[in-house]
Short mmCIF file of C-alpha atoms in Angstrom, two decimals:
data_model
loop_
_atom_site.label_atom_id
_atom_site.label_comp_id
_atom_site.label_asym_id
_atom_site.label_seq_id
_atom_site.Cartn_x
_atom_site.Cartn_y
_atom_site.Cartn_z
CA MET A 1 26.99 10.30 1.30
CA ASP A 2 28.96 12.84 3.31
CA GLY A 3 29.80 14.64 0.07
CA LEU A 4 26.12 14.81 -0.83
CA LEU A 5 25.23 16.22 2.58
CA GLN A 6 28.00 18.81 2.31
CA PHE A 7 26.65 19.82 -1.10
CA LEU A 8 23.11 20.18 0.30
CA GLU A 9 24.33 22.12 3.34
CA THR A 10 26.13 24.54 1.02
CA ASN A 11 23.54 24.93 -1.75
CA LEU A 12 20.22 23.89 -0.18
CA PRO A 13 20.65 24.38 3.58
CA TRP A 14 16.88 24.36 4.19
CA LEU A 15 16.75 20.68 3.16
CA ILE A 16 19.03 19.80 6.07
CA GLN A 17 17.49 22.28 8.49
CA TYR A 18 13.93 21.05 7.92
CA LYS A 19 14.68 17.40 7.18
CA TYR A 20 12.21 16.02 9.72
CA LEU A 21 9.44 18.34 8.58
CA LEU A 22 10.04 17.41 4.94
CA LEU A 23 9.94 13.70 5.75
CA PHE A 24 6.72 14.22 7.70
CA LEU A 25 5.08 16.05 4.79
CA GLY A 26 6.44 13.45 2.37
CA ALA A 27 4.84 10.66 4.40
CA ILE A 28 1.48 12.42 4.13
CA LEU A 29 1.64 13.49 0.49
CA GLU A 30 3.83 10.85 -1.18
CA GLY A 31 4.36 7.79 0.98
CA LEU A 32 6.45 4.93 -0.34
CA ASN A 33 9.67 6.62 -1.48
CA THR A 34 9.73 8.89 1.57
CA LEU A 35 9.34 5.95 3.95
CA VAL A 36 12.20 4.03 2.33
CA PHE A 37 14.39 7.14 2.19
CA GLY A 38 13.73 7.85 5.87
CA GLY A 39 14.80 4.33 6.83
CA PHE A 40 17.90 4.62 4.67
CA LEU A 41 18.98 7.93 6.24
CA ALA A 42 18.30 6.62 9.75
CA SER A 43 20.47 3.60 9.03
CA VAL A 44 23.49 5.70 8.11
CA HIS A 45 23.08 7.74 11.33
CA LYS A 46 21.84 10.90 9.64
CA LEU A 47 18.52 10.71 11.51
CA ASN A 48 17.29 9.30 14.81
CA VAL A 49 15.95 5.80 14.06
CA TRP A 50 12.88 5.58 16.30
CA GLY A 51 12.09 9.27 16.11
CA THR A 52 12.05 9.08 12.32
CA PHE A 53 9.98 5.89 12.35
CA LEU A 54 7.32 7.41 14.61
CA LEU A 55 7.27 10.63 12.57
CA LEU A 56 6.72 8.69 9.34
CA LEU A 57 4.08 6.51 10.98
CA ILE A 58 2.13 9.56 12.15
CA GLY A 59 2.42 11.16 8.71
CA HIS A 60 1.26 8.02 6.92
CA SER A 61 -1.67 7.67 9.35
CA ILE A 62 -2.72 11.27 8.71
CA SER A 63 -2.82 10.59 4.96
CA GLY A 64 -5.49 7.97 5.67
CA TYR A 65 -7.70 10.61 7.30
CA VAL A 66 -7.22 12.88 4.28
CA TRP A 67 -8.66 10.26 1.90
CA TYR A 68 -11.36 9.35 4.42
CA ALA A 69 -12.39 13.02 4.41
CA VAL A 70 -12.47 13.03 0.60
CA GLY A 71 -14.92 10.14 0.64
CA TYR A 72 -16.90 11.59 3.55
CA PHE A 73 -17.53 14.95 1.89
CA ALA A 74 -17.38 14.04 -1.83
CA GLY A 75 -18.92 10.56 -1.62
CA GLY A 76 -18.41 7.76 -4.14
CA LYS A 77 -18.25 10.25 -7.03
CA SER A 78 -14.59 10.84 -6.21
CA ILE A 79 -13.89 7.19 -7.05
CA ASP A 80 -16.05 7.38 -10.19
CA ARG A 81 -13.90 10.17 -11.60
CA TRP A 82 -10.76 8.25 -10.71
CA VAL A 83 -11.09 4.68 -12.07
CA ARG A 84 -14.59 3.76 -13.16
CA LYS A 85 -13.96 4.85 -16.75
CA ASP A 86 -11.67 1.84 -17.09
CA GLU A 87 -13.67 -1.43 -17.25
CA LYS A 88 -11.06 -3.52 -15.45
CA GLY A 89 -10.55 -0.85 -12.80
CA ARG A 90 -14.32 -0.54 -12.35
CA LYS A 91 -14.68 -4.28 -11.67
CA ILE A 92 -11.83 -4.22 -9.16
CA ILE A 93 -13.29 -1.22 -7.32
CA VAL A 94 -16.72 -2.87 -7.19
CA LYS A 95 -15.09 -5.95 -5.65
CA VAL A 96 -13.18 -3.81 -3.15
CA GLU A 97 -16.42 -2.14 -2.10
CA GLU A 98 -18.14 -5.53 -1.70
CA TYR A 99 -15.18 -6.80 0.30
CA PHE A 100 -15.25 -3.69 2.48
CA HIS A 101 -18.94 -4.22 3.28
CA LYS A 102 -18.18 -7.77 4.46
CA TYR A 103 -14.72 -7.38 5.99
CA SER A 104 -14.11 -3.68 6.63
CA ALA A 105 -11.36 -4.25 9.20
CA ARG A 106 -9.36 -6.58 6.94
CA ALA A 107 -9.83 -4.27 3.98
CA LEU A 108 -8.42 -1.26 5.83
CA VAL A 109 -5.37 -3.25 6.96
CA PHE A 110 -4.61 -5.33 3.85
CA THR A 111 -5.13 -2.64 1.21
CA LYS A 112 -2.49 -0.48 2.90
CA LEU A 113 -0.05 -3.01 1.40
CA THR A 114 -1.28 -2.41 -2.16
CA PHE A 115 -1.01 0.48 -4.62
CA SER A 116 -4.25 1.99 -5.97
CA LEU A 117 -6.56 -0.03 -3.71
CA THR A 118 -5.37 1.86 -0.64
CA ILE A 119 -6.91 5.16 -1.69
CA ALA A 120 -10.06 3.51 -3.07
CA THR A 121 -10.67 1.70 0.23
CA LEU A 122 -10.08 4.82 2.34
CA ILE A 123 -12.45 6.85 0.15
CA THR A 124 -15.03 4.05 0.35
CA ALA A 125 -14.78 4.10 4.15
CA GLY A 126 -15.43 7.84 4.16
CA SER A 127 -18.30 7.69 1.66
CA LEU A 128 -20.03 5.03 3.80
CA LYS A 129 -19.52 7.18 6.93
CA TYR A 130 -17.66 4.24 8.48
CA ASP A 131 -17.28 4.54 12.26
CA LEU A 132 -14.33 6.89 12.84
CA LYS A 133 -13.04 5.05 15.92
CA LYS A 134 -12.92 1.74 14.06
CA PHE A 135 -11.41 3.45 11.04
CA SER A 136 -8.70 5.01 13.20
CA LEU A 137 -7.79 1.66 14.74
CA PHE A 138 -7.65 -0.46 11.59
CA SER A 139 -6.14 2.23 9.38
CA PHE A 140 -3.43 2.74 12.00
CA LEU A 141 -2.71 -1.01 12.12
CA GLY A 142 -2.37 -1.00 8.34
CA SER A 143 0.00 1.96 8.54
CA VAL A 144 2.09 0.19 11.19
CA CYS A 145 2.48 -2.82 8.87
CA TRP A 146 3.33 -0.77 5.80
CA VAL A 147 5.64 1.77 7.45
CA SER A 148 7.48 -1.03 9.28
CA LEU A 149 8.04 -2.93 6.04
CA THR A 150 9.21 0.03 3.97
CA PHE A 151 11.22 1.75 6.71
CA PHE A 152 13.20 -1.33 7.66
CA ILE A 153 13.85 -2.32 4.05
CA GLY A 154 15.36 1.14 3.66
CA TYR A 155 17.24 0.61 6.92
CA PHE A 156 18.62 -2.76 5.75
CA PHE A 157 19.84 -1.33 2.45
CA GLY A 158 21.39 1.56 4.35
CA GLN A 159 23.33 -0.91 6.49
CA SER A 160 24.48 -2.69 3.34
CA TYR A 161 25.52 0.64 1.86
CA LYS A 162 27.63 1.37 4.96
CA PHE A 163 29.35 -2.00 4.60
CA PHE A 164 30.33 -1.47 0.97
CA LEU A 165 31.27 2.14 1.69
CA GLU A 166 34.32 0.75 3.48
CA TYR A 167 35.62 -0.42 0.09
CA ILE A 168 33.91 1.77 -2.51
CA LYS A 169 33.40 5.51 -2.31
CA GLY A 170 31.11 7.56 -4.49
CA PHE A 171 27.63 8.99 -4.98
CA LEU A 172 26.76 6.20 -7.45
CA LEU A 173 26.89 3.64 -4.64
CA PHE A 174 24.40 5.71 -2.64
CA VAL A 175 22.01 5.90 -5.60
CA LEU A 176 22.42 2.18 -6.31
CA PHE A 177 21.50 1.03 -2.80
CA LEU A 178 18.71 3.56 -2.28
CA GLY A 179 17.28 2.70 -5.69
CA GLY A 180 17.53 -1.00 -4.87
CA ALA A 181 15.56 -0.51 -1.65
CA ILE A 182 12.81 1.45 -3.42
CA ALA A 183 12.65 -1.09 -6.27
CA LEU A 184 12.29 -3.98 -3.80
CA VAL A 185 9.41 -2.25 -2.02
CA TYR A 186 7.66 -1.59 -5.34
CA ILE A 187 8.00 -5.27 -6.28
CA ILE A 188 6.66 -6.41 -2.90
CA LYS A 189 3.72 -4.03 -3.15
CA LEU A 190 2.90 -5.19 -6.69
CA ILE A 191 2.98 -8.84 -5.58
CA LEU A 192 0.80 -8.17 -2.53
CA GLY A 193 -1.62 -6.07 -4.57
CA SER A 194 -1.92 -8.73 -7.27
CA ALA A 195 -2.51 -11.44 -4.66
CA PHE A 196 -5.20 -9.35 -2.95
CA ILE A 197 -7.00 -8.64 -6.23
CA LYS A 198 -6.96 -12.34 -7.14
CA SER A 199 -8.41 -13.19 -3.72
CA LEU A 200 -11.31 -10.81 -4.43
CA PHE A 201 -12.27 -12.76 -7.54
CA ILE A 202 -11.52 -16.28 -6.35
CA THR A 203 -14.91 -16.68 -4.65
CA ASP A 204 -16.63 -15.90 -7.96
CA LYS A 205 -14.51 -18.50 -9.70
CA ILE A 206 -15.34 -21.08 -7.02
CA LYS A 207 -19.06 -20.30 -7.38
CA GLU A 208 -18.82 -20.54 -11.16
CA PHE A 209 -17.05 -23.89 -10.89
CA SER A 210 -19.62 -25.23 -8.40
CA TYR A 211 -22.48 -24.14 -10.67
CA LYS A 212 -20.90 -25.98 -13.58
CA ILE A 213 -20.59 -29.14 -11.47
CA ARG A 214 -24.20 -28.78 -10.31
CA ASP A 215 -25.48 -28.24 -13.85
CA GLY A 216 -23.43 -31.19 -15.07
CA LEU A 217 -24.83 -33.47 -12.36
CA GLU A 218 -28.39 -32.33 -13.04
CA GLU A 219 -27.93 -32.98 -16.75
CA PHE A 220 -26.40 -36.40 -16.05
CA LEU A 221 -29.22 -37.40 -13.68
CA SER A 222 -31.90 -36.19 -16.08
CA ASN A 223 -30.33 -38.25 -18.88
CA ASP A 224 -30.36 -41.32 -16.60
CA LYS A 225 -34.07 -40.82 -15.90
CA ASP A 226 -34.80 -40.52 -19.62
CA ASP A 227 -32.88 -43.75 -20.29
CA ASP A 228 -34.82 -45.59 -17.56
CA ARG A 229 -38.15 -44.50 -19.03
CA SER A 230 -37.14 -45.61 -22.49
#
């Protein structure tokens, strides 16, 4: 790690000089990898822990306003160009929009823990001209949850890296632990996203099942009446 920093200081000094600014911009423009990387660097004492966390939280919150603005000024057409060409994606987005109409607060918080649904929900909020004060509150709560999860996973892997660094030296170890932290966050986000999507469709499945039971009972009762008449 120290060798890497020495290399950057020698060849790319601006990366070290503007590290906080770059992390801030990364939190706005990229998100996941930047949040994990920030936690990792803070863990190995290359950055201030709480200062970095707050900086990343602000950056991630600002990104929400960017997508809200896209929806506000471009409307739902921005989503149409993005996913509606794909049938499966179209159905999911329709469900997200329905869910947002019913449970806007939950949608803004929970979808921050998913991949593609985050942007779709933020754009939907903007296209519907959702109350900005409410949006700010619930989007911020979602950012707190997501930044906390990713940052402290990066921090934990950074602590583990420091432990093994006592016995093993080398850049490969740094890549291994940082890559492990990022991979874990991707897996968690995929699981959470899959669970959220399934929850969107479960009500339809319950309704479908109840209709089948109702139709079956009606058919059974009508058959009984026919038997009694005969």
